[in-house]
XYZ file of N, CA and C in Angstrom:
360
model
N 3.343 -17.020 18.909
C 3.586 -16.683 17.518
C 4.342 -15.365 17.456
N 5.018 -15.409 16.597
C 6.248 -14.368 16.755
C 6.439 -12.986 16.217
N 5.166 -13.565 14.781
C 4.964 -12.650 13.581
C 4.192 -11.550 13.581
N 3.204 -12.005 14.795
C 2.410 -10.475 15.411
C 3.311 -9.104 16.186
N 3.951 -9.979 17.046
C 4.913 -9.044 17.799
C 5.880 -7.925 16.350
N 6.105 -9.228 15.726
C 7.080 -8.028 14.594
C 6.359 -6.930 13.671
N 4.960 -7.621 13.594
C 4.117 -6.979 12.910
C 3.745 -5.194 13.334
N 3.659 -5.251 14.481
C 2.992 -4.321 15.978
C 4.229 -3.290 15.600
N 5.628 -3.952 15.705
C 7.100 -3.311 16.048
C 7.014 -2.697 14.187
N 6.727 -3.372 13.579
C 7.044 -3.000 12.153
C 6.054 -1.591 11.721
N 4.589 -1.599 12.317
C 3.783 -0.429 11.866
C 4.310 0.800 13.069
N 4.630 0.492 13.869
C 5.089 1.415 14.822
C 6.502 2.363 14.288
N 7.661 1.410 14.074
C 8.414 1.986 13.336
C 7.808 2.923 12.029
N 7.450 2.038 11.248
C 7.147 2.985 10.127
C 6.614 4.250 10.131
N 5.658 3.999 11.285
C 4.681 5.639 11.353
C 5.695 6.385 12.011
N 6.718 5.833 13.206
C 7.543 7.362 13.820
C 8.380 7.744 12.639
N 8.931 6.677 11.437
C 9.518 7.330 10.412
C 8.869 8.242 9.814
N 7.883 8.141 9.543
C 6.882 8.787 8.957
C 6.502 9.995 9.639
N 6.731 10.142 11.174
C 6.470 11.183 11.463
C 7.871 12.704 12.146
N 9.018 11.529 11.922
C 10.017 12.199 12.280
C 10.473 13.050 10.638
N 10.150 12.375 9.339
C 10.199 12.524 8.392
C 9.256 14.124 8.244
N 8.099 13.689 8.617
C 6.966 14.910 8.672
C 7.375 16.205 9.543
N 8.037 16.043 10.816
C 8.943 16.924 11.576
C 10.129 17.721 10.823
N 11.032 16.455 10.649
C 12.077 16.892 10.336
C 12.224 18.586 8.732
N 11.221 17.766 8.238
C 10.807 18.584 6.425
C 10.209 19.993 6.671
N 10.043 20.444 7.949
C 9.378 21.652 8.309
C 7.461 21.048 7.352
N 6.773 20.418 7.644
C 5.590 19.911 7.073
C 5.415 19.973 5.742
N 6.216 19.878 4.565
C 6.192 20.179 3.196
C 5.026 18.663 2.646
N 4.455 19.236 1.354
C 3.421 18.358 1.141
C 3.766 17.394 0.999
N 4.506 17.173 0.631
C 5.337 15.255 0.118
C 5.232 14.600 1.422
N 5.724 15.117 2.384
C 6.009 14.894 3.705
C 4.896 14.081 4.377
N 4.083 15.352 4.401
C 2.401 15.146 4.782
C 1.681 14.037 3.834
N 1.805 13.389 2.666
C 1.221 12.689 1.837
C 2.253 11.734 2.212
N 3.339 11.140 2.783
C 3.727 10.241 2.826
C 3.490 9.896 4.051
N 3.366 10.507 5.368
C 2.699 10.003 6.515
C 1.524 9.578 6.487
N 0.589 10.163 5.382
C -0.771 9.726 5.190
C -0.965 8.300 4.594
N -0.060 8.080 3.772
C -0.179 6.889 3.140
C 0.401 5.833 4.166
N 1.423 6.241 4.996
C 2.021 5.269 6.185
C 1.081 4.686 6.771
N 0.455 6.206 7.082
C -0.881 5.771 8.045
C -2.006 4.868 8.129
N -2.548 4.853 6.359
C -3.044 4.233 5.668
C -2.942 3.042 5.941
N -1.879 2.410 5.387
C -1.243 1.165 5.269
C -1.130 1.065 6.909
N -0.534 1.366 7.970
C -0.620 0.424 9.067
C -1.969 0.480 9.658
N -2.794 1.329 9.360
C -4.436 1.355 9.759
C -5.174 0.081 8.862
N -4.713 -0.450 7.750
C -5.301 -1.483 7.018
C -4.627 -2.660 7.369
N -3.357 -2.501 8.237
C -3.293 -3.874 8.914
C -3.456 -3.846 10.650
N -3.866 -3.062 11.268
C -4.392 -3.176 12.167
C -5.935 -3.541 12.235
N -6.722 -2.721 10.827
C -8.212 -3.807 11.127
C -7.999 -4.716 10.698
N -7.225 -5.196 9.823
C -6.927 -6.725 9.022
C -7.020 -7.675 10.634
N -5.969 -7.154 11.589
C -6.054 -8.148 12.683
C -7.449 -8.035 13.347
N -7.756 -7.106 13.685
C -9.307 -6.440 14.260
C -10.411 -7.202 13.781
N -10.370 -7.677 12.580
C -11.182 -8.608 11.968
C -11.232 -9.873 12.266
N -9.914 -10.435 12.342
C -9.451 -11.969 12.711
C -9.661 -12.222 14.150
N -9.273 -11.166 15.001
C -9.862 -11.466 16.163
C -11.364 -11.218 17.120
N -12.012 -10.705 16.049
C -12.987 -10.724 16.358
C -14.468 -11.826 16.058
N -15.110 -11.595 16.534
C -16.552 -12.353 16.550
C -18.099 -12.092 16.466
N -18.260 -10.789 16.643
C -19.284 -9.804 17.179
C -19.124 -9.325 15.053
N -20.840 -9.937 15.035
C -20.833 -9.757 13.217
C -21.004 -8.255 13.040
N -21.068 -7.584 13.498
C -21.556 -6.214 13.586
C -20.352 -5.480 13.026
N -19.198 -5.359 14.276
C -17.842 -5.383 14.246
C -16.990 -6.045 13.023
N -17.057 -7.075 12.874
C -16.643 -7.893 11.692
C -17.156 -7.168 10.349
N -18.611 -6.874 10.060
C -18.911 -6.076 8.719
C -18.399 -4.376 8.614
N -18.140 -3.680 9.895
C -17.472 -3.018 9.571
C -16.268 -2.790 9.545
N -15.359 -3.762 9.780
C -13.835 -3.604 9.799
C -13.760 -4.342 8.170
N -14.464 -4.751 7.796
C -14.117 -5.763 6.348
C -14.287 -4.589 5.559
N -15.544 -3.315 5.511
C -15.879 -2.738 5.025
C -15.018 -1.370 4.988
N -14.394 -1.030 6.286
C -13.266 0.080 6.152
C -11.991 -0.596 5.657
N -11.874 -2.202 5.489
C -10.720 -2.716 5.213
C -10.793 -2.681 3.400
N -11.823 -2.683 3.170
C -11.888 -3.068 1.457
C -11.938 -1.437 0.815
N -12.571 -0.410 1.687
C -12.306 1.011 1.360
C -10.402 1.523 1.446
N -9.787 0.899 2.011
C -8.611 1.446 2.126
C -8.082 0.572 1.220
N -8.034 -0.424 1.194
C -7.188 -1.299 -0.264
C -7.967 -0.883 -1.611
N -8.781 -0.539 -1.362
C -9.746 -0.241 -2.611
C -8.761 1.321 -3.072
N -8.790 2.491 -2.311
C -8.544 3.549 -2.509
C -6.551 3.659 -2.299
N -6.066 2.983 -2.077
C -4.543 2.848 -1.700
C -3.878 3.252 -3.006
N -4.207 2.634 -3.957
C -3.699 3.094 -5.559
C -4.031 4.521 -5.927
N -5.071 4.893 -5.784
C -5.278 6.532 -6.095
C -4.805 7.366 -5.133
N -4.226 7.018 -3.826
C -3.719 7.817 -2.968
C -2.032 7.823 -3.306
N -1.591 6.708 -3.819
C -0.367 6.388 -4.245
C 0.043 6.949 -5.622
N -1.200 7.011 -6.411
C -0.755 8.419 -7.784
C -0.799 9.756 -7.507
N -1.441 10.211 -6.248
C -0.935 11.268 -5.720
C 0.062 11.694 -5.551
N 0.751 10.484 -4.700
C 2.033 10.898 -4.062
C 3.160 10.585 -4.625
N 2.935 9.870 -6.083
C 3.724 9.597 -7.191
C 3.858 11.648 -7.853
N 2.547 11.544 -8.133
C 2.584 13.239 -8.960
C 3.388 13.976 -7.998
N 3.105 14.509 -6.550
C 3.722 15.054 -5.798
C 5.235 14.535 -5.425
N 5.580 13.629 -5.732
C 6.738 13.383 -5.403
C 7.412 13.812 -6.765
N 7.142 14.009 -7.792
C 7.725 14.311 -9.445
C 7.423 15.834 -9.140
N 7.225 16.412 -8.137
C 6.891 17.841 -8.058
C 6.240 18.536 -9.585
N 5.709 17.614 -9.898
C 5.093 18.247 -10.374
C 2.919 18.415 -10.577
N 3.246 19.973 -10.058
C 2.193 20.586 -9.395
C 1.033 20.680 -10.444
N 1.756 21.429 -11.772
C 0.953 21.606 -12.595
C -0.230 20.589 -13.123
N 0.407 19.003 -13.175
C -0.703 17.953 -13.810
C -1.925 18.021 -12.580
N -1.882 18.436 -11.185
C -2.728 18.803 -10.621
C -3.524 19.499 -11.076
N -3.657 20.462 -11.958
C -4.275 21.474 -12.263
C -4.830 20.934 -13.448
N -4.587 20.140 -14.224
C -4.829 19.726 -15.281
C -6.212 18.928 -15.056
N -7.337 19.500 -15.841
C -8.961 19.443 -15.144
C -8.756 17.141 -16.058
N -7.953 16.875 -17.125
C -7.994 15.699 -17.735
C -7.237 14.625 -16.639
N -6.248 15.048 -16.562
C -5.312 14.542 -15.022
C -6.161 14.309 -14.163
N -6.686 15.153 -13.476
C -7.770 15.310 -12.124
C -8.260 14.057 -12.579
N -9.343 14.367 -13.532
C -10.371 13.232 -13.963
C -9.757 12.040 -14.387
N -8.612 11.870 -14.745
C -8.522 10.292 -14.529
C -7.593 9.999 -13.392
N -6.825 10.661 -12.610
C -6.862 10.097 -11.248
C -8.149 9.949 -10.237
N -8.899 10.662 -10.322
C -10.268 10.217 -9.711
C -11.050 8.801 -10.701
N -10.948 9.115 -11.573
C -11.664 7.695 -12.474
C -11.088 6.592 -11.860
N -9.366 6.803 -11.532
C -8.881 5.448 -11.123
C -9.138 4.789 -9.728
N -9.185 6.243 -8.764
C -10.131 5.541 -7.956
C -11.350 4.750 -7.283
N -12.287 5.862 -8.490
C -13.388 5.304 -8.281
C -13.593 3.689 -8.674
N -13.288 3.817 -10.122
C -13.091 2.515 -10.658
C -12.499 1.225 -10.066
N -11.143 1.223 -9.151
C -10.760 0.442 -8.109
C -11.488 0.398 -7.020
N -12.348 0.919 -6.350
C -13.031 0.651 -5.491
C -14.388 0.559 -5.934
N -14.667 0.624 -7.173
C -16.474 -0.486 -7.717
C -15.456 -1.817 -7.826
N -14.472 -2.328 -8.903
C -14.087 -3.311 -8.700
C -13.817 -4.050 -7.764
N -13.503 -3.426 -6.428
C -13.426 -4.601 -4.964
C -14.716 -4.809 -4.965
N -15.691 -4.027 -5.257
C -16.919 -3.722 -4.386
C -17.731 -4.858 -4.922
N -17.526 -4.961 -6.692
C -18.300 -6.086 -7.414
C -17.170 -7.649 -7.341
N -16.364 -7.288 -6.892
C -15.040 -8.475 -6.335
C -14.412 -8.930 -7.402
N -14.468 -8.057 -8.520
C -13.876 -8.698 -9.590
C -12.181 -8.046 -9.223
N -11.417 -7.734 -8.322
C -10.356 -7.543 -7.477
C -10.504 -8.231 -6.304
N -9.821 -9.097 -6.050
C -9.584 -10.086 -5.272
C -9.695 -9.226 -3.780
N -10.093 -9.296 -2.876
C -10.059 -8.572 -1.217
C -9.190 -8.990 -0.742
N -8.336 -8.286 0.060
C -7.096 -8.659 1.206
C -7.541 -9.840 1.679
């Protein structure tokens, strides 16, 4: 099967982009929040496979369980790096901002949790 191999080649690429990107920027925060989210994302498809190939229920409940925490939390890490990428710093500071980018997380990850959001 062919689609694993590209899969492997595809998160690999992305993260050295991600980290030549992080190099190249002298470490500026955008930088650093976009390797994180790279990271993110090819760490949620590496247990995605970690899961499928496994058998050992032990193993299996916790890769489902760090797998539904990272799709769960992927959207509130992604309005981060939406705000930070609009440079703008100030809605950080903003105690109403704060609180509903945290609301949105929390709230997306009770919804996987009660499954009324569909799981990877």
């Amino acid at each position: 099967m062919i689609t694993s191999p590209l899969a492997v080649i595809y998160a690999l690429a992305n993260i050295l982009l991600g980290l030549f990107i992080f190099i190249k920027t002298k470490r500026s925060v955008l930088s650093v929040f976009y390797l994180f989210c790279v990271l993110c994302l090819s760490s949620m498809s590496w247990i995605a496979y970690g899961l499928r190939a496994t058998n050992v229920p032990a193993l299996r409940f916790a890769f489902e369980e760090m797998l539904l925490f990272i799709y769960a939390m992927f959207p509130f890490f992604f309005v981060h790096f939406l705000v930070l990428f609009v440079r703008e710093y100030k809605m950080l500071q903003s105690k109403r901002i704060t609180f509903a980018i945290y609301f949105v997380g929390i709230f997306g990850y009770s919804m996987v949790l009660l499954k009324l959001i569909p799981s990877p």
